[in-house]
PDB file of C-alpha atoms in Angstrom:
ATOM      1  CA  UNK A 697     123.018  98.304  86.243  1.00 66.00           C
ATOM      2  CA  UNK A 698     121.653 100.240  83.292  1.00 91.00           C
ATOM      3  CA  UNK A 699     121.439 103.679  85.266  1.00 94.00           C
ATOM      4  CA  UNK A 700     121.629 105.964  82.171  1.00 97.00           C
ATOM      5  CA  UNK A 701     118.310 103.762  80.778  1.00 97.00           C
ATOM      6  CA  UNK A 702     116.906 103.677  84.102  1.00 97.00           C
ATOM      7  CA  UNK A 703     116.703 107.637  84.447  1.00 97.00           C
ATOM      8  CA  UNK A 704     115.656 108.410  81.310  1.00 98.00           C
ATOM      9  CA  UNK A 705     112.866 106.151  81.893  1.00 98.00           C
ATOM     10  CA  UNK A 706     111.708 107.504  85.464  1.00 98.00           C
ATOM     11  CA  UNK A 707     112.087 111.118  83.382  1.00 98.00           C
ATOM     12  CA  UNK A 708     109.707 110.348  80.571  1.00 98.00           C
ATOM     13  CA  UNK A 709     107.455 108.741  83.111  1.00 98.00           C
ATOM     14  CA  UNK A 710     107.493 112.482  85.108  1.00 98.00           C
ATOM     15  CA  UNK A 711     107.439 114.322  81.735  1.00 98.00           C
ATOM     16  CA  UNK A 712     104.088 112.551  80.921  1.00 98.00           C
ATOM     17  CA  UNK A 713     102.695 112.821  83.736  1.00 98.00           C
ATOM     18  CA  UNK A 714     103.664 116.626  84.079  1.00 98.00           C
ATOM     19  CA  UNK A 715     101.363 116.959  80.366  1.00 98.00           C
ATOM     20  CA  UNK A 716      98.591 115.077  81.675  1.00 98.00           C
ATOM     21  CA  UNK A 717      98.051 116.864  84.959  1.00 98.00           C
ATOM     22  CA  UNK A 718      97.910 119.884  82.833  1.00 98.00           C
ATOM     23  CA  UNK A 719      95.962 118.915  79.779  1.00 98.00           C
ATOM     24  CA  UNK A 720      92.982 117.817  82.231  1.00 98.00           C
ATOM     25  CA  UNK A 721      92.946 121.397  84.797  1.00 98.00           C
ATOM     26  CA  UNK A 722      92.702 122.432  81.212  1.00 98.00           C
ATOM     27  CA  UNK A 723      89.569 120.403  80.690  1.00 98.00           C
ATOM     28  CA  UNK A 724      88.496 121.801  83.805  1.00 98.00           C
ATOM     29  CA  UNK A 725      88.743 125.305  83.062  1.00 98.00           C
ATOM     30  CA  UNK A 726      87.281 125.422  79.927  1.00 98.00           C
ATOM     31  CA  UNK A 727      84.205 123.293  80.684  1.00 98.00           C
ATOM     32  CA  UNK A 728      82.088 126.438  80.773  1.00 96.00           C
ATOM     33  CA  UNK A 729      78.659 125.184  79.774  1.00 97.00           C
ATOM     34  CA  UNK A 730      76.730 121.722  80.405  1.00 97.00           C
ATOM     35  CA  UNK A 731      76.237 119.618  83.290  1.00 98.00           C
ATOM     36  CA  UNK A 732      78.447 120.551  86.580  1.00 97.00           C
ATOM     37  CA  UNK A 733      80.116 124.119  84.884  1.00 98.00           C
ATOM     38  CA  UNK A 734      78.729 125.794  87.256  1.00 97.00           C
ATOM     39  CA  UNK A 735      81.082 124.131  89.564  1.00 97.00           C
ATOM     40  CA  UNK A 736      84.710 125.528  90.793  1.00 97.00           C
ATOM     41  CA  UNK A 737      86.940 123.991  88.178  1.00 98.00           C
ATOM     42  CA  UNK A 738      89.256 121.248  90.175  1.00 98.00           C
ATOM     43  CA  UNK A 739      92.762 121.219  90.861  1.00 98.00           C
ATOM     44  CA  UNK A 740      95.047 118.103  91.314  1.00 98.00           C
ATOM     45  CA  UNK A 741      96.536 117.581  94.959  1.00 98.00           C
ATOM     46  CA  UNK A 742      99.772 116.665  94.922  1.00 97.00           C
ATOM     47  CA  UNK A 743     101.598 114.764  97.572  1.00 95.00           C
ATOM     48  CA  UNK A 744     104.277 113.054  98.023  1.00 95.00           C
ATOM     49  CA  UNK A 745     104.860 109.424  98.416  1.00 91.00           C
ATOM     50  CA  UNK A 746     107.929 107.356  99.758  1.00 89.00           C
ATOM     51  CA  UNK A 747     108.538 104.042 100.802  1.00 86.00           C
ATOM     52  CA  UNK A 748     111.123 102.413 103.161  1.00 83.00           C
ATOM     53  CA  UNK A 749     112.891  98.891 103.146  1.00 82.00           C
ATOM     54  CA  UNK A 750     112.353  96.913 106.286  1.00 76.00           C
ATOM     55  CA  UNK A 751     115.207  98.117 108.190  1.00 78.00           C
ATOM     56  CA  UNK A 752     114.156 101.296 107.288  1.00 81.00           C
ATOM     57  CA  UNK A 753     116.107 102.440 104.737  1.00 86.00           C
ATOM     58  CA  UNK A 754     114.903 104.830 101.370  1.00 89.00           C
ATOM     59  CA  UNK A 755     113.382 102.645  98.984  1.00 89.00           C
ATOM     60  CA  UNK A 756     112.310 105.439  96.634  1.00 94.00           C
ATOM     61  CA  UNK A 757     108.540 107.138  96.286  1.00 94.00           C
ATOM     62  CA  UNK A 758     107.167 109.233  93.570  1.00 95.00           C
ATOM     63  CA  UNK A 759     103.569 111.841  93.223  1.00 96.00           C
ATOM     64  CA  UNK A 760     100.465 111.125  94.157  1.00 95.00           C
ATOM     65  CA  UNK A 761      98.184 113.623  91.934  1.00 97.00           C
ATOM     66  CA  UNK A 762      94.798 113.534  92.428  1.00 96.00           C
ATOM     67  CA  UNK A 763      91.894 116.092  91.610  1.00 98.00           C
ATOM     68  CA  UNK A 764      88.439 115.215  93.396  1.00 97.00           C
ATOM     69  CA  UNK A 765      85.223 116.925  93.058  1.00 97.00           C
ATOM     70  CA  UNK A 766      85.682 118.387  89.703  1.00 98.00           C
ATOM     71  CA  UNK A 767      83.610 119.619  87.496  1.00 98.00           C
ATOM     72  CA  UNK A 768      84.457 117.100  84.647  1.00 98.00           C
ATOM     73  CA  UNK A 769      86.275 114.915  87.160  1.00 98.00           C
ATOM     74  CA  UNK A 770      84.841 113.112  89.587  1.00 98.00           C
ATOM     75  CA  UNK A 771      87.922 111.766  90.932  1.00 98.00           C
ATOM     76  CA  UNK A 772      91.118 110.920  88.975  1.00 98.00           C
ATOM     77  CA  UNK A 773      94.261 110.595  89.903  1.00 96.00           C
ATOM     78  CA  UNK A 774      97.854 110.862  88.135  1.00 97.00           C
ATOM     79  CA  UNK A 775     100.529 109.029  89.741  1.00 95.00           C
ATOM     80  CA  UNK A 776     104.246 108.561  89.013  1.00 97.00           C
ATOM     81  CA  UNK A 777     106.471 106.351  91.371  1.00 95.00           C
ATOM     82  CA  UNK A 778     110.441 104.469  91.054  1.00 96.00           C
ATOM     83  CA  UNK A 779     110.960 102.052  93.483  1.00 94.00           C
ATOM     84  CA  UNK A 780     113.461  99.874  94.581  1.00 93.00           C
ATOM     85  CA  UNK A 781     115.042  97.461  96.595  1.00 90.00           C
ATOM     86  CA  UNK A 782     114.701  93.805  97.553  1.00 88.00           C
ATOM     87  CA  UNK A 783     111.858  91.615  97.156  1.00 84.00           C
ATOM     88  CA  UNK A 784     109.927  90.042  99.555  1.00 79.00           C
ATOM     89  CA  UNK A 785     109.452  86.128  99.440  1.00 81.00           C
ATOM     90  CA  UNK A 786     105.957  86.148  97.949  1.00 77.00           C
ATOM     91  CA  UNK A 787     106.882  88.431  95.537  1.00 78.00           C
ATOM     92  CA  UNK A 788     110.242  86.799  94.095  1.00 81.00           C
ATOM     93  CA  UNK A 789     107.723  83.608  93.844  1.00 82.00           C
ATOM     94  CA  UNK A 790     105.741  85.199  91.231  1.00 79.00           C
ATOM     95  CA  UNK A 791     108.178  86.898  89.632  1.00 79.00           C
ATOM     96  CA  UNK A 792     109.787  83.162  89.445  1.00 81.00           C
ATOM     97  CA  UNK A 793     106.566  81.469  88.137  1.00 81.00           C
ATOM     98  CA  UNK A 794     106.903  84.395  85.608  1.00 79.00           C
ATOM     99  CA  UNK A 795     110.583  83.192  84.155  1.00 79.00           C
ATOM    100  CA  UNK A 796     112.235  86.218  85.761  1.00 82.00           C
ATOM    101  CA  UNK A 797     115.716  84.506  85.947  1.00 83.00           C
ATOM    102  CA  UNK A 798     118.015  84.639  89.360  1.00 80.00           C
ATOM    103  CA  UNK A 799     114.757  85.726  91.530  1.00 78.00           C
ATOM    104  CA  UNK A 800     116.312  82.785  93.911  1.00 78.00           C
ATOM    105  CA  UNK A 801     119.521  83.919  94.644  1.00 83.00           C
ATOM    106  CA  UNK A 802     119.271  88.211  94.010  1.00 85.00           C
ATOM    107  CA  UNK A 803     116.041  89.713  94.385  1.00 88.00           C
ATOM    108  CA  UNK A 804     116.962  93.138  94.227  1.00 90.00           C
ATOM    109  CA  UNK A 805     114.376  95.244  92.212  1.00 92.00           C
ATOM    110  CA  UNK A 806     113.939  98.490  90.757  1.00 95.00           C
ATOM    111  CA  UNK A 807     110.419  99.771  88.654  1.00 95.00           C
ATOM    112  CA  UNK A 808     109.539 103.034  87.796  1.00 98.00           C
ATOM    113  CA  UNK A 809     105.929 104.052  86.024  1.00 97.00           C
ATOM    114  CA  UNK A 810     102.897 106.293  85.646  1.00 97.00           C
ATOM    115  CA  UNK A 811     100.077 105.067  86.269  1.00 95.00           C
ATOM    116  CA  UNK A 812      96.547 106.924  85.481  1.00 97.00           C
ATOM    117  CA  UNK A 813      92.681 106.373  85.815  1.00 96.00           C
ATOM    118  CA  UNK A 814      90.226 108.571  85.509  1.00 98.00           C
ATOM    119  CA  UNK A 815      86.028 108.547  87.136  1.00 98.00           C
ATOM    120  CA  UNK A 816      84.175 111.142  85.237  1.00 98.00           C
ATOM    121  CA  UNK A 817      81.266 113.368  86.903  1.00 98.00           C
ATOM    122  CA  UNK A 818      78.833 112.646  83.343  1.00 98.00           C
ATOM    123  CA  UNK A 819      78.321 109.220  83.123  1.00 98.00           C
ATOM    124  CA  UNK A 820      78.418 109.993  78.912  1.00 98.00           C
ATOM    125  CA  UNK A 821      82.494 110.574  79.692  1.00 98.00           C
ATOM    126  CA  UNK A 822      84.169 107.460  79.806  1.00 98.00           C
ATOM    127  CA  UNK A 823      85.994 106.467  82.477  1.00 98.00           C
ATOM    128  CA  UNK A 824      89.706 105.951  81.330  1.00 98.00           C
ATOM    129  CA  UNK A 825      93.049 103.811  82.992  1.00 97.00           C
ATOM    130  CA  UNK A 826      96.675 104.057  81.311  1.00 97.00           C
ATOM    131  CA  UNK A 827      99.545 102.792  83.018  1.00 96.00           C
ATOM    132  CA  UNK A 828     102.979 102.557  81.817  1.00 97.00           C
ATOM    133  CA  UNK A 829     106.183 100.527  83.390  1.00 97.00           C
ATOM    134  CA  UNK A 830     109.775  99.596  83.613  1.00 97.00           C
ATOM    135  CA  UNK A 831     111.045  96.996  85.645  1.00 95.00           C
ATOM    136  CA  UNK A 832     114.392  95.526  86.218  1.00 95.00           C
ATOM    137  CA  UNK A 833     116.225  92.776  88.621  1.00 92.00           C
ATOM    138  CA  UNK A 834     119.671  92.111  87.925  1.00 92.00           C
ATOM    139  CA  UNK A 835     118.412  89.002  85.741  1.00 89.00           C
ATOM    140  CA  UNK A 836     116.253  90.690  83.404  1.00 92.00           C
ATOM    141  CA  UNK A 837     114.405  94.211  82.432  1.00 96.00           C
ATOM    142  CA  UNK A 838     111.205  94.886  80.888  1.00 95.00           C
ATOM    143  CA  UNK A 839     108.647  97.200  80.105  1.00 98.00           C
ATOM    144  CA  UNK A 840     104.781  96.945  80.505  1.00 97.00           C
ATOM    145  CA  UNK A 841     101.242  99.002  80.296  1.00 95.00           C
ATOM    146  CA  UNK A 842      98.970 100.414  77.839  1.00 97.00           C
ATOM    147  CA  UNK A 843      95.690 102.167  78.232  1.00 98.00           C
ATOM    148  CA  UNK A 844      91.938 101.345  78.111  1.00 98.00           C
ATOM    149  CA  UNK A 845      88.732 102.988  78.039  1.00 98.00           C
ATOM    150  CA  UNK A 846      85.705 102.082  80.052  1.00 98.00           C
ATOM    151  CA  UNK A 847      82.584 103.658  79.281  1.00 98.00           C
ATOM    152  CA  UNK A 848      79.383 103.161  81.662  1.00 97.00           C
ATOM    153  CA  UNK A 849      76.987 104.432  78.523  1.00 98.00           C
ATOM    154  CA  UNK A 850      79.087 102.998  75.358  1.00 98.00           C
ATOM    155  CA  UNK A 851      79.148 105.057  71.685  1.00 98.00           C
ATOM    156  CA  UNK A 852      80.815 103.254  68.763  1.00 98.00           C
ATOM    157  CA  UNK A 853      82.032 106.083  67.082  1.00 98.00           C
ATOM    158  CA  UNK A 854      84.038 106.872  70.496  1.00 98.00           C
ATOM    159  CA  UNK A 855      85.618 103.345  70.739  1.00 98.00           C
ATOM    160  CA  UNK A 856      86.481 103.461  67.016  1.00 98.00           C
ATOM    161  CA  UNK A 857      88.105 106.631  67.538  1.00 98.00           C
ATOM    162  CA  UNK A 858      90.180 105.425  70.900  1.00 98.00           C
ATOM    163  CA  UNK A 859      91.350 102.336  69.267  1.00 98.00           C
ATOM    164  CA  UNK A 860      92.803 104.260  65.801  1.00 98.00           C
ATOM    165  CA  UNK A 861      94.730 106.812  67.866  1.00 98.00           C
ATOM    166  CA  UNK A 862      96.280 103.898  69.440  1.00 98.00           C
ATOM    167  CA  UNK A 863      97.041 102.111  66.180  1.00 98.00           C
ATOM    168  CA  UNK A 864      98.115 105.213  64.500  1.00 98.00           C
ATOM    169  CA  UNK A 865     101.049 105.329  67.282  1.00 98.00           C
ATOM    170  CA  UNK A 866     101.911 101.851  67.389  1.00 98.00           C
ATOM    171  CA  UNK A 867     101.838 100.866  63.862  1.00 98.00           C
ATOM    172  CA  UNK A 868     105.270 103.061  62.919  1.00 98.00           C
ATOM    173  CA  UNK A 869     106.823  99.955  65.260  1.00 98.00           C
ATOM    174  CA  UNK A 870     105.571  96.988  63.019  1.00 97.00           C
ATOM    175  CA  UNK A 871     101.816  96.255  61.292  1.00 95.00           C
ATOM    176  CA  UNK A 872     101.236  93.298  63.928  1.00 97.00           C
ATOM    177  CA  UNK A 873     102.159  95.194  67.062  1.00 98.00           C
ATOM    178  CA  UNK A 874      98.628  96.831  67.538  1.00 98.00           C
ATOM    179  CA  UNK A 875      96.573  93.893  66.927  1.00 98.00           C
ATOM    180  CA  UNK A 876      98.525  91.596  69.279  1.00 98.00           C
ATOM    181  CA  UNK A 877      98.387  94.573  71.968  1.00 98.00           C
ATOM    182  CA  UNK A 878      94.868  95.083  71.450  1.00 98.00           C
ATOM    183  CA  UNK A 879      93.911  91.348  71.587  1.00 98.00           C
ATOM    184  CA  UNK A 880      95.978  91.485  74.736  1.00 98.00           C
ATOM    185  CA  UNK A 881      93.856  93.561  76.586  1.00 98.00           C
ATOM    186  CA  UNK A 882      90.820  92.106  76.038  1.00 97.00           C
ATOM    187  CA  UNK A 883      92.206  89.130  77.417  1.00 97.00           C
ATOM    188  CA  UNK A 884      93.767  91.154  80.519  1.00 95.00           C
ATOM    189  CA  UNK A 885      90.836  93.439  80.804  1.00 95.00           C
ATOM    190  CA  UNK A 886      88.096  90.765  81.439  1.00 96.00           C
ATOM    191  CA  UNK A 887      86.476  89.943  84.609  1.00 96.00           C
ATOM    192  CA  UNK A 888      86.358  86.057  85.125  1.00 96.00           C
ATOM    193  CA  UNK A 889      83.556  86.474  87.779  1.00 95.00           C
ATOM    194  CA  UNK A 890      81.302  88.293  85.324  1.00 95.00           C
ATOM    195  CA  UNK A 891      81.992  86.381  82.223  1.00 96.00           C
ATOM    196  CA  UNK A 892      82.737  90.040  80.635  1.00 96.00           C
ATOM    197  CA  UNK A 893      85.228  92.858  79.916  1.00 96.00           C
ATOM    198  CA  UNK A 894      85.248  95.763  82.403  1.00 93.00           C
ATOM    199  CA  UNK A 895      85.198  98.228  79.446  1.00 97.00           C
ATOM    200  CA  UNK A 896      85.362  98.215  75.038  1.00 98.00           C
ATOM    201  CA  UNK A 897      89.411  97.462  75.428  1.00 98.00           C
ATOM    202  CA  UNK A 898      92.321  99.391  74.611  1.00 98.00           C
ATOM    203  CA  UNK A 899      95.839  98.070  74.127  1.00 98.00           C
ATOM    204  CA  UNK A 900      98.486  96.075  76.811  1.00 98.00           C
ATOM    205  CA  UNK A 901     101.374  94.823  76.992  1.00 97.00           C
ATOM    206  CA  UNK A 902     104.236  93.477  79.953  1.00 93.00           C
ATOM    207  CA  UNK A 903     107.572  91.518  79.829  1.00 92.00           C
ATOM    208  CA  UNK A 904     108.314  93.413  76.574  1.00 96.00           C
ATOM    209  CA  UNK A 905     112.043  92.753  76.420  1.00 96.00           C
ATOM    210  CA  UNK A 906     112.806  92.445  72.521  1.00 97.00           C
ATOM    211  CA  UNK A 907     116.569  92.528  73.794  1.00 96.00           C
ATOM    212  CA  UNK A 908     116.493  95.962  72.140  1.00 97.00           C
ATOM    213  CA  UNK A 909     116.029  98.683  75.250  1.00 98.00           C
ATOM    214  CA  UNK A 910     116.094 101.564  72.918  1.00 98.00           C
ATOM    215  CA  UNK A 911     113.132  99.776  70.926  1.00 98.00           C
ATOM    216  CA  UNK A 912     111.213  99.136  73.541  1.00 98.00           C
ATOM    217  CA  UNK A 913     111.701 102.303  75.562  1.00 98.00           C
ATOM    218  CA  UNK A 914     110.547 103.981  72.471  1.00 98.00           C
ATOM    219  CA  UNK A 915     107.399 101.869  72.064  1.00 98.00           C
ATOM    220  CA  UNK A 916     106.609 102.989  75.514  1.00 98.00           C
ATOM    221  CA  UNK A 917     106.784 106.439  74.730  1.00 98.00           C
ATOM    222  CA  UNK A 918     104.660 106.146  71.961  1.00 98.00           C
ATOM    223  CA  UNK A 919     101.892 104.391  74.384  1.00 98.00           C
ATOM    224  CA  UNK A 920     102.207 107.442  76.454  1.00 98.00           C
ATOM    225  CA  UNK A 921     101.913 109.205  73.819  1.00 98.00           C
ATOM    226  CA  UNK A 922      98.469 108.258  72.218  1.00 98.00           C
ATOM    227  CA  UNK A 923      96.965 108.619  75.596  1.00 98.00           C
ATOM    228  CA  UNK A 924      95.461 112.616  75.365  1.00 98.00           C
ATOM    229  CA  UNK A 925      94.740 112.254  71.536  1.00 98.00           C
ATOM    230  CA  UNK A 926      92.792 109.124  72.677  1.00 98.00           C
ATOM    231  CA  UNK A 927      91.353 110.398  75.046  1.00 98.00           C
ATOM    232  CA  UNK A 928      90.789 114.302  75.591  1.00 98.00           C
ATOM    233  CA  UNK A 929      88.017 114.906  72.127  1.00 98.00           C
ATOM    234  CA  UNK A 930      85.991 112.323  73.818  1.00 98.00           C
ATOM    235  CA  UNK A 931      85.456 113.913  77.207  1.00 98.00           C
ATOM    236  CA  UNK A 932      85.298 117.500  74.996  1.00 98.00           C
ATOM    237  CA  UNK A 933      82.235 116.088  73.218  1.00 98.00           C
ATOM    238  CA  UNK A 934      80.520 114.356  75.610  1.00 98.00           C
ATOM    239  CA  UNK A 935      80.985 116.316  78.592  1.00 98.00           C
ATOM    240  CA  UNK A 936      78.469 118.849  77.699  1.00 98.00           C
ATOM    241  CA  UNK A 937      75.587 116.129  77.192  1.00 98.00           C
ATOM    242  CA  UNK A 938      72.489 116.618  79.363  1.00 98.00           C
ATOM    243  CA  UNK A 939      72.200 113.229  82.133  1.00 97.00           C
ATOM    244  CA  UNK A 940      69.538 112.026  84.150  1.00 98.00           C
ATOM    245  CA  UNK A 941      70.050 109.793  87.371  1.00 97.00           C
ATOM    246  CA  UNK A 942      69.079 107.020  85.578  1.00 98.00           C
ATOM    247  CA  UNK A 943      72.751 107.479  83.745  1.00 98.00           C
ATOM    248  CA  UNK A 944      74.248 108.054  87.003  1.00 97.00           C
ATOM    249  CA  UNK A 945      72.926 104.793  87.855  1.00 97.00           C
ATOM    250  CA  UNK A 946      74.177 102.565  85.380  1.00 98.00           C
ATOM    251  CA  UNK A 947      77.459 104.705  86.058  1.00 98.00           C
ATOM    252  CA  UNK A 948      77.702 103.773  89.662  1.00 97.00           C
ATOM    253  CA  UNK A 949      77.228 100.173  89.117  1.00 96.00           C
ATOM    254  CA  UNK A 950      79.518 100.180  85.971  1.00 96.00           C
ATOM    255  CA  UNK A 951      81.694 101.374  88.832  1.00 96.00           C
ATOM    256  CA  UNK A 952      81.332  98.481  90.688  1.00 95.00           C
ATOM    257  CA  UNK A 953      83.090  96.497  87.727  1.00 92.00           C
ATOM    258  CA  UNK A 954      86.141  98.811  87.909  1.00 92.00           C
ATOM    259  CA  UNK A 955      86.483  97.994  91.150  1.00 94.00           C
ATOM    260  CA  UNK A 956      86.094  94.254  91.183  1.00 95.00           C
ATOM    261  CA  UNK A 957      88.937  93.945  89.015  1.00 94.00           C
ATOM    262  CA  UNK A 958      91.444  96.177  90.361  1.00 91.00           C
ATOM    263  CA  UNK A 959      90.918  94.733  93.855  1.00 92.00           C
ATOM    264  CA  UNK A 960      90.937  91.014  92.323  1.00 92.00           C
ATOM    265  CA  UNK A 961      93.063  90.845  89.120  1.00 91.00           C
ATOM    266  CA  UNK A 962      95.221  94.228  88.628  1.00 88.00           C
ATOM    267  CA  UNK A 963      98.830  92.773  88.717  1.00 81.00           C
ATOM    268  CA  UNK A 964      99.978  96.192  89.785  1.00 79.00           C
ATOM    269  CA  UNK A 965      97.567  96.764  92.703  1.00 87.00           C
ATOM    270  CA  UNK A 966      98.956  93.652  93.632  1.00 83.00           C
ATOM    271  CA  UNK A 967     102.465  94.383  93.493  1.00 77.00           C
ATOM    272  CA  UNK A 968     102.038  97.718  95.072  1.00 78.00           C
ATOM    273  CA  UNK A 969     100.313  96.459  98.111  1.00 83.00           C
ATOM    274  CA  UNK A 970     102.346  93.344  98.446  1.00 78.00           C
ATOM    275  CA  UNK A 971     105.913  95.952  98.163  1.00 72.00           C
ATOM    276  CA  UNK A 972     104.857  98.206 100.707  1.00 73.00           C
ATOM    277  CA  UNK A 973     104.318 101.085  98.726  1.00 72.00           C
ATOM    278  CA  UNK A 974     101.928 103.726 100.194  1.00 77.00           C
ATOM    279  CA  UNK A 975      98.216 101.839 100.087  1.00 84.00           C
ATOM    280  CA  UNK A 976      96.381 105.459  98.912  1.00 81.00           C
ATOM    281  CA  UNK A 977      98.494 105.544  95.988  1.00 78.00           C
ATOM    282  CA  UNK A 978      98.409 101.926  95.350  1.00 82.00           C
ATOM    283  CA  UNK A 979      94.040 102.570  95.801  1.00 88.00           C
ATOM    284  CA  UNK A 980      93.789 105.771  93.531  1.00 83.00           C
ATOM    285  CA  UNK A 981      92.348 103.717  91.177  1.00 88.00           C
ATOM    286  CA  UNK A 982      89.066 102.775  93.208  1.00 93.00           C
ATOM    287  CA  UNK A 983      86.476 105.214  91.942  1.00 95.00           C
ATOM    288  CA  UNK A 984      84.426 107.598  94.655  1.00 94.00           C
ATOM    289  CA  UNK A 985      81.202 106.201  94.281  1.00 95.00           C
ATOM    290  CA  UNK A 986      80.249 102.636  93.379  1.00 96.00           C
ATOM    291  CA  UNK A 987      77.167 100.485  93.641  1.00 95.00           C
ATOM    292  CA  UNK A 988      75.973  96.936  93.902  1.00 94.00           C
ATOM    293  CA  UNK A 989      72.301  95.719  92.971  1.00 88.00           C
TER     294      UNK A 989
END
């Protein structure tokens, strides 16, 4: 049943989280000059979520975390979840089509994650999504996720610097592992409809079962890990930059990318809606303000 592997998973998953929610009320309270400081700094809202089996039974839950109105965040929201139980019918299908062995005769389930994205209130701040997994069924176990960064108003030097925090962390696990990861998500990460990415990429990964769980548990880690390097000295410099609305514009329809492919593509929006779990944690991701032209 791997319950020792199980919980220290769900742990980490809290542990991260717990670091995260912190690092960015941080951001908030220290964002005393530029654009929106003279705004309260924001505070997460934390509730919590659980989900029950058909006949009603506990089928697990986790924190919803999220901070609107801020005055470096727009909206973002932290959320940590472990699940479990039995799979519907559509569901054990896909996992099927995937090669998950013995969905057909026990489709009992149990995942456990963090999942994170983040809509900025200066368009120069990059939006940001990390999300990382582990899944098992009696059949098989696996771990998924990675992080990517989607800037409305794009700077090289901020993309180079996203992309070597990532490698730095992943190469200590073998020189092709970041490449691979990387080219990964720009396949993952790119909108069909548009014939584009939704951002400048990041690293991703899923059904990583090496057959070594102490491996991959600690490549995991180490994906959680580059996340606030990554990410916190770009919001730090670009936060203070002056905007117009013309860069609010191009924001809120760069927006309206985000949200074409979570609604469309995102495996776990998927999963989340078609397991029951609660639909406004399963949503967090949709930013507060989007537009179409």
């Amino acid at each position: 049943m791997m319950d020792t592997e199980k919980d220290r998973a769900s742990s980490w998953f809290r542990q991260l989280r717990d670091k995260i929610v912190a690092a960015f009320e941080g951001l908030e309270d220290s964002h005393a000059t530029g654009p929106f400081s003279d705004a309260l700094p924001g505070r997460f809202e934390v509730t919590e979520t659980k989900r029950a089996s058909d006949d009603g039974s506990d089928a697990g839950g986790g924190l919803m975390s999220v901070m609107r109105g801020g005055r470096v965040f727009e909206k973002v929201g932290v959320n940590v979840s472990t699940v479990y139980g039995t799979l519907g019918e559509a569901a054990q299908k896909a996992m099927a089509a995937r090669g998950v062995p013995g969905m057909d005769t026990d489709p009992r389930f149990w995942a456990s994650g963090i999942s994170l994205v983040a809509h900025m209130q200066n368009p120069h701040c990059p939006a940001v999504h990390m999300n990382t997994r582990m899944f098992w069924t009696p059949g098989a176990w696996w771990f998924g996720g990675g992080s990517d960064l989607n800037p409305c108003i794009e700077y090289d030097e901020d993309t180079a610097h996203f992309h070597a925090t990532q490698k730095a962390h992943l190469d200590p696990h073998g020189d092709t592992l970041y490449p691979e990861l990387k080219a990964w998500a720009d396949e993952y990460f790119y909108i069909p409809h548009r014939h584009r990415a939704r951002g400048v990429g990041g690293i991703f990964m899923d059904d990583r079962n090496t057959g070594d769980w102490e491996a991959d548990f600690a490549l995991t880690q180490d994906i959680g890990r580059a996340f606030l390097p990554a990410y916190l000295p770009l919001v730090e410099k670009r936060r203070v930059q002056d905007c117009t609305e013309d860069d609010k514009d191009t924001q809120l329809i760069h927006r309206g990318l985000y949200a074409e492919y979570n609604l469309v593509y995102d495996r776990g929006t998927k999963f989340g809606l078609a397991t029951g779990h609660d639909a406004n944690a399963v949503l967090m991701s949709l930013p507060p303000l989007a537009k179409w032209v």
